Structure formats: structure tokens, C-alpha cells
Short mmCIF file of C-alpha atoms in Angstrom, two decimals:
data_model
loop_
_atom_site.label_atom_id
_atom_site.label_comp_id
_atom_site.label_asym_id
_atom_site.label_seq_id
_atom_site.Cartn_x
_atom_site.Cartn_y
_atom_site.Cartn_z
CA UNK A 15 5.12 -87.75 267.09
CA UNK A 16 4.50 -90.17 264.21
CA UNK A 17 6.11 -89.12 260.92
CA UNK A 18 3.72 -87.83 258.23
CA UNK A 19 5.07 -89.33 255.00
CA UNK A 20 2.68 -87.37 252.79
CA UNK A 21 4.23 -84.04 253.57
CA UNK A 22 7.53 -82.69 252.32
CA UNK A 23 9.60 -81.47 255.17
CA UNK A 24 11.33 -78.19 254.34
CA UNK A 25 14.34 -76.79 256.18
CA UNK A 26 13.86 -75.52 259.71
CA UNK A 27 15.17 -72.05 258.91
CA UNK A 28 14.23 -69.96 255.87
CA UNK A 29 15.99 -66.94 254.38
CA UNK A 30 14.72 -64.30 251.95
CA UNK A 31 15.60 -65.12 248.29
CA UNK A 32 16.89 -61.58 247.51
CA UNK A 33 20.10 -62.49 249.30
CA UNK A 34 20.85 -64.98 246.56
CA UNK A 35 19.51 -63.01 243.61
CA UNK A 36 22.00 -61.73 240.99
CA UNK A 37 23.42 -58.28 241.63
CA UNK A 38 22.20 -56.49 238.45
CA UNK A 39 18.48 -55.92 238.93
CA UNK A 40 16.06 -57.58 236.59
CA UNK A 41 13.52 -56.28 239.04
CA UNK A 42 11.20 -53.64 237.55
CA UNK A 43 11.46 -51.25 240.47
CA UNK A 44 15.07 -50.64 239.57
CA UNK A 45 14.14 -48.85 236.31
CA UNK A 46 14.48 -45.40 237.78
CA UNK A 47 18.07 -46.13 238.63
CA UNK A 48 18.95 -46.63 234.99
CA UNK A 49 19.03 -42.89 234.56
CA UNK A 50 22.12 -42.80 236.67
CA UNK A 51 23.93 -44.99 234.13
CA UNK A 52 22.95 -43.33 230.83
CA UNK A 53 22.78 -45.51 227.78
CA UNK A 54 24.74 -44.49 224.76
CA UNK A 55 22.10 -42.48 222.83
CA UNK A 56 23.46 -43.59 219.49
CA UNK A 57 23.50 -47.29 220.27
CA UNK A 58 21.14 -49.33 218.15
CA UNK A 59 19.39 -52.31 219.62
CA UNK A 60 20.27 -55.58 217.91
CA UNK A 61 17.81 -56.26 215.07
CA UNK A 62 16.68 -59.64 213.80
CA UNK A 63 14.73 -59.75 210.56
CA UNK A 64 13.46 -62.67 208.55
CA UNK A 65 11.35 -62.56 205.42
CA UNK A 66 9.27 -65.28 203.83
CA UNK A 67 8.05 -67.25 206.81
CA UNK A 68 4.25 -67.38 206.41
CA UNK A 69 2.86 -69.79 203.85
CA UNK A 70 -0.66 -68.36 203.77
CA UNK A 71 0.37 -64.86 202.71
CA UNK A 72 2.21 -63.96 199.55
CA UNK A 73 4.86 -62.04 201.45
CA UNK A 74 5.70 -61.89 205.11
CA UNK A 75 8.37 -60.61 207.46
CA UNK A 76 9.22 -60.82 211.15
CA UNK A 77 11.29 -58.13 212.84
CA UNK A 78 12.54 -58.34 216.39
CA UNK A 79 14.47 -55.66 218.26
CA UNK A 80 16.69 -56.67 221.14
CA UNK A 81 14.89 -55.94 224.37
CA UNK A 82 11.55 -57.30 223.30
CA UNK A 83 9.79 -55.61 220.39
CA UNK A 84 8.37 -58.23 218.04
CA UNK A 85 6.37 -57.44 214.92
CA UNK A 86 4.98 -59.89 212.37
CA UNK A 87 3.81 -58.51 209.05
CA UNK A 88 2.06 -60.07 206.06
CA UNK A 89 1.45 -58.63 202.60
CA UNK A 90 -0.78 -59.63 199.73
CA UNK A 91 -0.21 -58.76 196.09
CA UNK A 92 -2.60 -57.01 193.72
CA UNK A 93 -6.24 -57.94 194.11
CA UNK A 94 -9.21 -56.29 192.52
CA UNK A 95 -10.08 -53.06 194.27
CA UNK A 96 -13.30 -53.68 196.19
CA UNK A 97 -14.90 -50.26 195.75
CA UNK A 98 -13.15 -48.19 193.13
CA UNK A 99 -13.04 -44.92 194.99
CA UNK A 100 -11.17 -41.71 194.55
CA UNK A 101 -7.83 -43.40 194.14
CA UNK A 102 -8.94 -45.11 190.96
CA UNK A 103 -9.51 -41.71 189.42
CA UNK A 104 -5.85 -40.92 190.04
CA UNK A 105 -4.95 -44.01 188.04
CA UNK A 106 -2.81 -45.93 190.48
CA UNK A 107 -3.42 -48.77 192.88
CA UNK A 108 -4.33 -48.51 196.52
CA UNK A 109 -2.33 -49.57 199.55
CA UNK A 110 -4.40 -50.75 202.51
CA UNK A 111 -2.57 -51.03 205.82
CA UNK A 112 -3.70 -52.57 209.07
CA UNK A 113 -2.00 -52.51 212.41
CA UNK A 114 -3.07 -54.79 215.22
CA UNK A 115 -1.76 -54.97 218.72
CA UNK A 116 -1.98 -58.40 220.32
CA UNK A 117 -3.80 -58.41 223.68
CA UNK A 118 -0.70 -59.90 225.31
CA UNK A 119 1.62 -57.33 223.76
CA UNK A 120 2.12 -54.72 226.44
CA UNK A 121 3.54 -55.11 229.87
CA UNK A 122 1.36 -52.91 232.03
CA UNK A 123 -0.69 -51.84 229.04
CA UNK A 124 -1.81 -48.26 228.99
CA UNK A 125 -5.12 -49.09 227.40
CA UNK A 126 -7.42 -52.03 227.89
CA UNK A 127 -7.26 -54.31 224.85
CA UNK A 128 -10.44 -54.08 222.84
CA UNK A 129 -11.41 -50.65 224.07
CA UNK A 130 -12.21 -47.76 221.74
CA UNK A 131 -9.02 -45.95 222.68
CA UNK A 132 -7.02 -48.99 221.66
CA UNK A 133 -8.80 -49.19 218.32
CA UNK A 134 -8.16 -45.50 217.70
CA UNK A 135 -4.50 -45.96 218.42
CA UNK A 136 -4.41 -48.90 216.02
CA UNK A 137 -6.09 -46.87 213.32
CA UNK A 138 -3.63 -44.04 213.81
CA UNK A 139 -0.74 -46.46 213.57
CA UNK A 140 -2.21 -47.92 210.37
CA UNK A 141 -2.48 -44.44 208.83
CA UNK A 142 1.11 -43.72 209.83
CA UNK A 143 2.20 -47.01 208.27
CA UNK A 144 0.45 -46.12 205.02
CA UNK A 145 2.05 -42.68 204.95
CA UNK A 146 5.47 -44.23 205.36
CA UNK A 147 5.02 -46.99 202.77
CA UNK A 148 3.14 -45.26 199.98
CA UNK A 149 6.09 -43.34 198.49
CA UNK A 150 8.09 -46.56 198.20
CA UNK A 151 5.58 -48.71 196.30
CA UNK A 152 5.15 -48.33 192.53
CA UNK A 153 1.40 -47.95 192.63
CA UNK A 154 1.27 -46.77 189.04
CA UNK A 155 2.15 -50.31 187.94
CA UNK A 156 -0.99 -51.70 189.56
CA UNK A 157 -3.92 -49.69 188.23
CA UNK A 158 -7.28 -50.49 189.80
CA UNK A 159 -5.72 -53.01 192.16
CA UNK A 160 -5.36 -53.03 195.90
CA UNK A 161 -2.35 -54.18 197.92
CA UNK A 162 -2.94 -55.20 201.50
CA UNK A 163 -0.46 -55.08 204.37
CA UNK A 164 -1.26 -56.27 207.87
CA UNK A 165 1.07 -55.81 210.85
CA UNK A 166 0.66 -57.60 214.18
CA UNK A 167 2.55 -56.38 217.22
CA UNK A 168 3.35 -59.39 219.35
CA UNK A 169 5.34 -57.70 222.07
CA UNK A 170 5.83 -54.02 222.71
CA UNK A 171 9.25 -53.10 224.02
CA UNK A 172 9.42 -49.60 222.57
CA UNK A 173 9.94 -48.40 218.96
CA UNK A 174 7.02 -50.54 217.80
CA UNK A 175 5.95 -48.34 214.89
CA UNK A 176 9.48 -48.16 213.51
CA UNK A 177 9.81 -51.94 213.60
CA UNK A 178 6.39 -52.28 211.96
CA UNK A 179 7.42 -49.96 209.10
CA UNK A 180 10.55 -51.99 208.39
CA UNK A 181 8.65 -55.28 208.62
CA UNK A 182 5.90 -54.03 206.30
CA UNK A 183 8.41 -52.92 203.66
CA UNK A 184 10.15 -56.31 203.84
CA UNK A 185 6.84 -58.13 203.52
CA UNK A 186 5.84 -56.11 200.46
CA UNK A 187 9.19 -56.77 198.79
CA UNK A 188 8.86 -60.46 199.65
CA UNK A 189 5.40 -60.55 198.06
CA UNK A 190 6.87 -59.45 194.75
CA UNK A 191 5.31 -56.00 194.72
CA UNK A 192 7.33 -53.55 192.65
CA UNK A 193 8.89 -50.96 194.90
CA UNK A 194 11.26 -48.09 194.46
CA UNK A 195 13.18 -48.97 197.60
CA UNK A 196 12.92 -50.61 201.02
CA UNK A 197 11.67 -48.44 203.88
CA UNK A 198 13.64 -48.44 207.13
CA UNK A 199 12.04 -47.06 210.27
CA UNK A 200 13.80 -45.68 213.33
CA UNK A 201 12.35 -44.25 216.53
CA UNK A 202 13.73 -41.59 218.85
CA UNK A 203 12.61 -40.08 222.09
CA UNK A 204 13.67 -37.39 224.47
CA UNK A 205 13.25 -37.75 228.21
CA UNK A 206 12.05 -34.87 230.38
CA UNK A 207 14.71 -32.57 231.71
CA UNK A 208 16.40 -29.40 230.54
CA UNK A 209 19.51 -30.93 229.00
CA UNK A 210 18.17 -34.27 227.92
CA UNK A 211 19.53 -35.68 224.69
CA UNK A 212 17.67 -37.60 221.98
CA UNK A 213 17.90 -41.33 222.26
CA UNK A 214 17.67 -43.84 219.44
CA UNK A 215 15.28 -46.78 219.65
CA UNK A 216 13.95 -46.25 223.15
CA UNK A 217 12.72 -49.07 225.30
CA UNK A 218 9.26 -49.19 226.78
CA UNK A 219 9.98 -47.34 230.07
CA UNK A 220 11.83 -44.55 228.25
CA UNK A 221 9.00 -44.17 225.79
CA UNK A 222 6.42 -43.94 228.51
CA UNK A 223 8.27 -41.14 230.29
CA UNK A 224 9.34 -39.31 227.15
CA UNK A 225 8.41 -35.73 226.51
CA UNK A 226 8.92 -35.94 222.74
CA UNK A 227 8.75 -38.94 220.44
CA UNK A 228 9.69 -39.22 216.80
CA UNK A 229 9.58 -41.99 214.19
CA UNK A 230 11.50 -41.49 210.98
CA UNK A 231 11.06 -43.59 207.83
CA UNK A 232 13.78 -43.47 205.19
CA UNK A 233 14.32 -44.91 201.70
CA UNK A 234 18.04 -45.63 202.07
CA UNK A 235 19.24 -46.20 198.53
CA UNK A 236 17.47 -43.13 197.19
CA UNK A 237 18.16 -41.20 200.40
CA UNK A 238 14.64 -39.89 200.63
CA UNK A 239 12.62 -39.51 203.78
CA UNK A 240 9.13 -40.93 203.39
CA UNK A 241 7.61 -40.00 206.75
CA UNK A 242 8.36 -38.12 209.93
CA UNK A 243 5.80 -39.04 212.58
CA UNK A 244 5.35 -38.00 216.14
CA UNK A 245 5.87 -34.88 218.11
CA UNK A 246 6.42 -33.46 221.51
CA UNK A 247 6.99 -30.29 223.35
CA UNK A 248 9.63 -27.89 224.31
CA UNK A 249 12.66 -27.97 222.02
CA UNK A 250 14.21 -25.38 219.76
CA UNK A 251 14.06 -26.15 216.04
CA UNK A 252 17.75 -27.08 215.79
CA UNK A 253 17.11 -29.75 218.35
CA UNK A 254 14.49 -31.35 216.12
CA UNK A 255 16.83 -31.07 213.12
CA UNK A 256 19.54 -32.82 215.07
CA UNK A 257 17.10 -35.49 216.13
CA UNK A 258 16.13 -36.01 212.49
CA UNK A 259 19.75 -36.40 211.52
CA UNK A 260 20.30 -38.90 214.29
CA UNK A 261 17.26 -40.88 213.17
CA UNK A 262 18.37 -40.94 209.53
CA UNK A 263 21.81 -42.12 210.58
CA UNK A 264 20.20 -44.92 212.56
CA UNK A 265 18.13 -45.92 209.52
CA UNK A 266 21.23 -46.10 207.32
CA UNK A 267 22.88 -48.37 209.86
CA UNK A 268 19.88 -50.68 210.04
CA UNK A 269 19.51 -51.05 206.25
CA UNK A 270 22.20 -53.74 205.66
CA UNK A 271 20.50 -56.16 208.08
CA UNK A 272 17.15 -55.83 206.32
CA UNK A 273 18.76 -56.16 202.92
CA UNK A 274 20.57 -59.36 203.96
CA UNK A 275 17.37 -60.92 205.27
CA UNK A 276 15.59 -60.20 201.99
CA UNK A 277 18.42 -61.69 199.92
CA UNK A 278 18.42 -64.80 202.09
CA UNK A 279 14.67 -65.14 201.70
CA UNK A 280 14.97 -64.88 197.89
CA UNK A 281 17.64 -67.58 197.88
CA UNK A 282 15.57 -69.81 200.12
CA UNK A 283 12.51 -69.41 197.92
CA UNK A 284 14.41 -70.22 194.75
CA UNK A 285 16.03 -73.25 196.37
CA UNK A 286 12.63 -74.50 197.49
CA UNK A 287 11.16 -73.95 194.02
CA UNK A 288 14.09 -75.78 192.40
CA UNK A 289 13.71 -78.66 194.84
CA UNK A 290 9.98 -78.85 194.13
CA UNK A 291 10.50 -78.98 190.36
CA UNK A 292 13.21 -81.66 190.59
CA UNK A 293 11.00 -83.88 192.73
CA UNK A 294 8.02 -83.54 190.40
CA UNK A 295 10.06 -83.87 187.20
CA UNK Y 15 26.67 -75.52 186.20
CA UNK Y 16 25.00 -72.18 185.70
CA UNK Y 17 26.96 -69.24 187.14
CA UNK Y 18 25.76 -68.26 190.63
CA UNK Y 19 22.75 -66.04 190.33
CA UNK Y 20 23.00 -62.53 191.63
CA UNK Y 21 20.08 -61.57 193.83
CA UNK Y 22 19.00 -58.00 194.35
CA UNK Y 23 16.57 -56.06 196.49
CA UNK Y 24 14.31 -53.16 195.51
CA UNK Y 25 16.29 -49.97 195.29
CA UNK Y 26 19.60 -51.58 194.48
CA UNK Y 27 21.55 -49.71 191.85
CA UNK Y 28 22.38 -52.10 189.02
CA UNK Y 29 24.21 -50.09 186.39
CA UNK Y 30 24.05 -46.86 184.45
CA UNK Y 31 21.75 -46.28 181.50
CA UNK Y 32 24.72 -46.04 179.18
CA UNK Y 33 25.68 -49.65 179.72
CA UNK Y 34 22.27 -51.26 179.38
CA UNK Y 35 18.58 -50.61 178.89
CA UNK Y 36 16.02 -51.18 181.59
CA UNK Y 37 13.88 -54.31 181.28
CA UNK Y 38 11.05 -55.60 183.43
CA UNK Y 39 11.34 -55.26 187.18
CA UNK Y 40 13.61 -52.21 186.99
CA UNK Y 41 13.30 -48.45 186.83
CA UNK Y 42 15.63 -45.64 185.84
CA UNK Y 43 16.43 -42.56 187.82
CA UNK Y 44 19.21 -39.99 187.60
CA UNK Y 45 20.79 -41.90 184.71
CA UNK Y 46 21.06 -45.18 186.61
CA UNK Y 47 19.06 -48.37 186.49
CA UNK Y 48 17.66 -49.51 189.85
CA UNK Y 49 16.04 -52.81 190.70
CA UNK Y 50 12.36 -52.77 191.56
CA UNK Y 51 11.83 -56.37 192.70
CA UNK Y 52 13.48 -58.75 195.15
CA UNK Y 53 14.71 -61.39 192.77
CA UNK Y 54 17.34 -62.61 190.36
CA UNK Y 55 19.27 -60.29 188.06
CA UNK Y 56 19.15 -61.21 184.39
CA UNK Y 57 21.19 -59.66 181.65
CA UNK Y 58 20.16 -60.45 178.09
CA UNK Y 59 22.26 -59.19 175.23
CA UNK Y 60 20.31 -57.86 172.31
CA UNK Y 61 21.92 -57.79 168.89
CA UNK Y 62 20.74 -54.29 168.22
CA UNK Y 63 22.04 -51.90 170.81
CA UNK Y 64 22.63 -52.38 174.49
CA UNK Y 65 21.97 -55.46 176.64
CA UNK Y 66 18.68 -55.52 178.50
CA UNK Y 67 18.84 -55.77 182.28
CA UNK Y 68 15.81 -57.17 184.10
CA UNK Y 69 14.95 -58.65 187.48
CA UNK Y 70 12.87 -61.80 187.62
CA UNK Y 71 11.20 -63.67 190.39
CA UNK Y 72 10.71 -67.37 189.81
CA UNK Y 73 7.25 -67.26 191.30
CA UNK Y 74 4.44 -66.48 188.89
CA UNK Y 75 4.54 -62.78 188.21
CA UNK Y 76 1.40 -60.99 189.16
CA UNK Y 77 -0.08 -59.89 185.91
CA UNK Y 78 -2.80 -57.34 185.61
CA UNK Y 79 -4.95 -57.19 182.50
CA UNK Y 80 -3.50 -54.49 180.30
CA UNK Y 81 -5.14 -52.59 177.45
CA UNK Y 82 -4.96 -54.68 174.29
CA UNK Y 83 -4.37 -57.99 176.04
CA UNK Y 84 -6.43 -61.04 175.11
CA UNK Y 85 -8.05 -62.50 178.21
CA UNK Y 86 -10.06 -65.60 178.95
CA UNK Y 87 -13.14 -64.95 181.02
CA UNK Y 88 -16.26 -66.61 182.27
CA UNK Y 89 -19.67 -65.00 181.89
CA UNK Y 90 -21.41 -64.62 185.23
CA UNK Y 91 -24.51 -62.62 184.36
CA UNK Y 92 -26.14 -61.06 181.32
CA UNK Y 93 -28.37 -58.08 180.80
CA UNK Y 94 -30.01 -56.57 177.78
CA UNK Y 95 -27.24 -53.97 177.62
CA UNK Y 96 -24.09 -55.80 178.67
CA UNK Y 97 -22.62 -59.03 179.99
CA UNK Y 98 -20.64 -59.21 183.23
CA UNK Y 99 -17.65 -61.54 183.26
CA UNK Y 100 -14.93 -62.76 185.60
CA UNK Y 101 -11.47 -62.53 184.07
CA UNK Y 102 -9.63 -65.80 184.72
CA UNK Y 103 -6.53 -65.84 182.50
CA UNK Y 104 -4.45 -63.10 180.95
CA UNK Y 105 -2.91 -64.59 177.84
CA UNK Y 106 -1.97 -68.02 179.11
CA UNK Y 107 -1.15 -67.20 182.75
CA UNK Y 108 -3.90 -67.77 185.32
CA UNK Y 109 -4.70 -64.95 187.71
CA UNK Y 110 -4.57 -65.61 191.41
CA UNK Y 111 -7.69 -63.59 192.04
CA UNK Y 112 -10.38 -62.89 189.48
CA UNK Y 113 -11.06 -59.44 188.18
CA UNK Y 114 -14.42 -58.27 186.97
CA UNK Y 115 -15.06 -57.12 183.44
CA UNK Y 116 -17.95 -55.88 181.32
CA UNK Y 117 -18.72 -56.56 177.65
CA UNK Y 118 -21.09 -53.92 176.36
CA UNK Y 119 -23.73 -54.73 173.79
CA UNK Y 120 -22.06 -52.61 171.11
CA UNK Y 121 -18.69 -54.30 171.66
CA UNK Y 122 -19.87 -57.85 171.06
CA UNK Y 123 -19.76 -57.74 167.29
CA UNK Y 124 -17.98 -55.62 164.74
CA UNK Y 125 -20.87 -55.47 162.24
CA UNK Y 126 -24.56 -54.66 162.78
CA UNK Y 127 -23.96 -53.47 166.30
CA UNK Y 128 -27.52 -52.25 166.81
CA UNK Y 129 -29.11 -55.59 165.95
CA UNK Y 130 -27.12 -57.52 168.56
CA UNK Y 131 -28.99 -59.38 171.27
CA UNK Y 132 -26.88 -60.26 174.29
CA UNK Y 133 -29.05 -63.29 175.01
CA UNK Y 134 -28.16 -64.71 171.60
CA UNK Y 135 -24.43 -64.06 172.00
CA UNK Y 136 -23.52 -65.17 175.52
CA UNK Y 137 -25.09 -67.14 178.33
CA UNK Y 138 -23.99 -67.38 181.96
CA UNK Y 139 -21.30 -70.02 182.34
CA UNK Y 140 -19.72 -69.58 178.90
CA UNK Y 141 -15.98 -69.27 178.54
CA UNK Y 142 -15.18 -66.31 176.32
CA UNK Y 143 -12.02 -64.95 174.71
CA UNK Y 144 -12.06 -61.16 174.79
CA UNK Y 145 -9.74 -58.23 174.42
CA UNK Y 146 -9.33 -55.46 176.99
CA UNK Y 147 -10.21 -52.12 175.46
CA UNK Y 148 -10.13 -49.96 178.56
CA UNK Y 149 -9.23 -50.13 182.20
CA UNK Y 150 -12.49 -48.43 183.01
CA UNK Y 151 -13.13 -45.26 184.96
CA UNK Y 152 -13.80 -44.91 188.64
CA UNK Y 153 -17.19 -46.57 188.63
CA UNK Y 154 -16.90 -49.34 186.11
CA UNK Y 155 -14.87 -52.51 185.70
CA UNK Y 156 -12.52 -53.51 182.89
CA UNK Y 157 -14.18 -52.98 179.50
CA UNK Y 158 -13.78 -55.89 177.14
CA UNK Y 159 -14.64 -56.42 173.52
CA UNK Y 160 -15.27 -59.50 171.35
CA UNK Y 161 -15.58 -57.60 168.08
CA UNK Y 162 -13.15 -59.77 166.12
CA UNK Y 163 -13.31 -63.14 164.41
CA UNK Y 164 -10.93 -64.78 166.84
CA UNK Y 165 -12.79 -63.55 169.90
CA UNK Y 166 -16.03 -64.82 171.37
CA UNK Y 167 -17.37 -67.97 172.97
CA UNK Y 168 -15.01 -70.95 173.01
CA UNK Y 169 -16.70 -73.31 175.45
CA UNK Y 170 -20.42 -73.42 176.12
CA UNK Y 171 -22.72 -75.96 177.66
CA UNK Y 172 -26.20 -76.66 176.43
CA UNK Y 173 -29.24 -77.08 178.66
CA UNK Y 174 -28.55 -80.80 178.73
CA UNK Y 175 -25.18 -80.07 180.32
CA UNK Y 176 -23.10 -81.27 177.37
CA UNK Y 177 -20.37 -79.22 175.75
CA UNK Y 178 -21.65 -77.79 172.47
CA UNK Y 179 -19.95 -77.95 169.09
CA UNK Y 180 -19.67 -74.78 166.96
CA UNK Y 181 -21.40 -74.88 163.60
CA UNK Y 182 -21.02 -71.35 162.32
CA UNK Y 183 -19.95 -67.98 163.66
CA UNK Y 184 -23.33 -67.52 165.33
CA UNK Y 185 -24.57 -71.00 166.17
CA UNK Y 186 -23.53 -73.94 168.33
CA UNK Y 187 -25.13 -77.38 168.44
CA UNK Y 188 -25.49 -79.83 171.30
CA UNK Y 189 -24.22 -83.28 170.22
CA UNK Y 190 -26.73 -85.14 172.35
CA UNK Y 191 -30.04 -83.38 171.77
CA UNK Y 192 -29.05 -81.77 168.43
CA UNK Y 193 -30.60 -78.48 169.42
CA UNK Y 194 -28.98 -75.34 168.05
CA UNK Y 195 -28.21 -72.41 170.27
CA UNK Y 196 -27.15 -68.92 169.31
CA UNK Y 197 -23.75 -67.74 170.46
CA UNK Y 198 -21.10 -65.38 169.14
CA UNK Y 199 -18.55 -68.10 168.39
CA UNK Y 200 -14.81 -67.50 168.25
CA UNK Y 201 -12.84 -68.79 165.29
CA UNK Y 202 -9.96 -70.24 167.24
CA UNK Y 203 -6.65 -70.42 165.36
CA UNK Y 204 -5.88 -74.01 164.28
CA UNK Y 205 -2.61 -74.11 166.23
CA UNK Y 206 -4.48 -73.65 169.48
CA UNK Y 207 -6.95 -76.44 168.85
CA UNK Y 208 -6.14 -79.76 170.44
CA UNK Y 209 -7.43 -82.75 168.47
#
């Protein structure tokens, strides 16, 4: 038979690729087997934080948790309040928060992007963000002004709201807004089962199956809790208290990383300003 | 070489109130001074009393017009009862976003307040020096006043489009057409005039 030079000739025999795949499953169907090897409930996922990366916003921050939660947050300093509403009567400024979830954020998204349920969830997350950030910002120093914070969730790998809270606090501090303290967020969840323990910073599969979820926001230097968000069913009160303590401990352990990123951003900004003045002078 | 600057984050405890007094960018709580900004720590020693500790950011600090501050604004519309302005500068620092202000008819002049006509004091497009008298309540904007000799119109253009020259405290003249227009003119201090 004449040879067909336009075709690539493969091998005569073929074998299934799973024989050669690595032993530890990266395959999604193996999630249920992770229960057999329980993760350390107090282990924190590695956190990467960087402040001062966007040029179009006055302050910005990017927070990434190991395992695939990525949040980008931008903050703008005091602008004139558009409609002076009830808050102006109180005499302080207003903090406006927005939370957006990118359409490509979820793997196997629970809600269709753009649907009303998605928008409701975004609005709820924005209200939660505002509740967590308001105690930390010195609104009395900005009468009749409005501060805007906008968080964008790029990839959801669990603990998204906690990462967004930390990123928003970093962005506000980077924008030069006067604050009492940074806000650190930490998420917990409890899987179904009679003797299940609380787990810090759950991943996406654990969060989906969880029976109770909690997000704690803490002001570390002043040791004040600014928000406790979430809920669930079926635990005695001491269980919730223990969960709260676990969450606060997690926040205290995350604080040094956020503080370092903010200091580095300040140094970078000053170095850039010094370089700009020396080149123009 | 300047000593390495010490950077701090909001919420960082700087020192106790017995060692220093709190300056800008800091707040005190429980007898300690905490930082309120993410910036550089600055310690200035005052001759009288304790050194002053403050945190500065090299970027332009975001100023808000405060009561009693002299601001530079631009008139955007006038009415028989008030003039609406955009506040551009607070003191000598420009604002990143403009704030709105109102100059009421009775705040334009200090004397003969009932005989004032807004049309003869300001026109849209004038640059005015004014003083903030109130932050305003829920419904209104910043309230400004020009009831002093040093406050009022500094730059105005005539109908011909040429910058007018002040003749007296209530008149300005166009150098090209020699027509006189009424304005409430500011008597700018000589050190601020550039000749």
C-alpha cells in the first residue's frame, strides 16, 4: 500500500494514560477520599499579599491564599458625598463597599454569573465587607466625604470573604485613609457529622459540603473583633465559642504577613517618589 | 545620609503619651500613641514640652475643607439668593476632586448685607477666595463667606474674554474695551501678588 506522507503514524498499540499518571490524585473525583486523611484543622493556607499595584486607584491590594483564592481590591480616598443622606447627619464620612465575582471565578459555579441570585450574593458580601471595615476606618476625620472600596474575586477556592476583608483593609491603608487598625479576616467551617471539628480556611469542596460556616474579622493590634459573619446549624454554644477562638487565633497568625506587605509597599512608593523627584530636579 | 526612615502601619503602637504628644496621622488610646496611617514616622522635638510624634505619607495628603480655612473656588452658577461654587484649592494645596460650596447672599459682604446683588458681586467663571464658615447640614453643601477685605473675586474675565483689572473694591475694568463691571473684589495681600 503506498505510504501516506500527510498522516502521522501513531504506535500500533495504545494504552490508557491513567497507568502513567502520578499516584496522588489531582483528579476531582478523588475529593471524597480526602476525608480519610484529615487535614490539620489549625493549619493556615499560605498567604500572599501585595499592596500598591494598581496605578489607576489611590490604594490597591492583592491577596492570594494557597489553593486558589485570589482577590484584588482597590480603594479611593475621600470624594464628595454624592447624596448627603442620613450618614451626613451623624457627622462622619461614608464607606461604600462593592464586591464583584468574576464570571470565571468559580469551578462548577453554584449560580449562573449575571443572574439575580448572583447579584444578591454579591450585595450580601458587600454589606458584610462594610460591616467588617467600618469600625476600623476613622470616618470622623472625613466629614461629608465618601470612601469607596471595590473588591473583585478572581478565583474562588474557599474563604473568599475573609480574603476580601483583608485585601480591602490593605487597600484602604495603602490609599492613605486614616484607620485605627488593619482588619484581618479568617474563615472557618464545620463539615457534617456528629464529631466534626472546626476547620480553618476551608477549601472550596469543604465549604460546599459544610454544615456551618463562619467568617471572623479582627483588629489585631487593638484586639477587637469587628465582625462575625455566617452561621449554620446544630452545635452547642461552647462549640461556637471555640470556633471563634480558633478564628481569632488564625487572624493573629495572619497579621504579620499583611503588615509586612504594607511596609514594603510604603517603601516602594517612597523610593519611586524619590526617584521621580531626582530625575525631574 | 539621613537615618533610615521607620515605616509604620495603622494600628502600630508608637510610644506612650508620657514620652511624646500625638501629632497628625496618629491617635491616642489607653495612654499610648498609635499610628493611623501607613507611612513614615516623624519625631519633632518642641522646645516647650514633649516631642511631637506624627506619621507622614509623602504623597499629597488628602485635605478636606475645614471650618475657618481659606479656599479658592470657581463660581459655576449664580442665583438671586446665592452663588454655587466648586472648591478647587484648600489653602495652597489642590484637591483631587472638587467639592461643592454655596455663598449665600448675606455672606458676600460684611456691610449693607440687604443691598447686595449677587449679579453685581460674582459671575459664573470667576475665581473667588472664600472662607469656610460651616460644613453644612445634611441637605446643603459647604457654606462659604467672602465677608472680609481679603476675600472675594481675584480673577475674572470680561465679556470680551480678557482678564479684568481691579479698580476698586466693587469694580473691575477690562483693559481692552475699557468697560467697567461690578464685582466684589478681594484686596490680595501684596506678598501674594506676582509682578
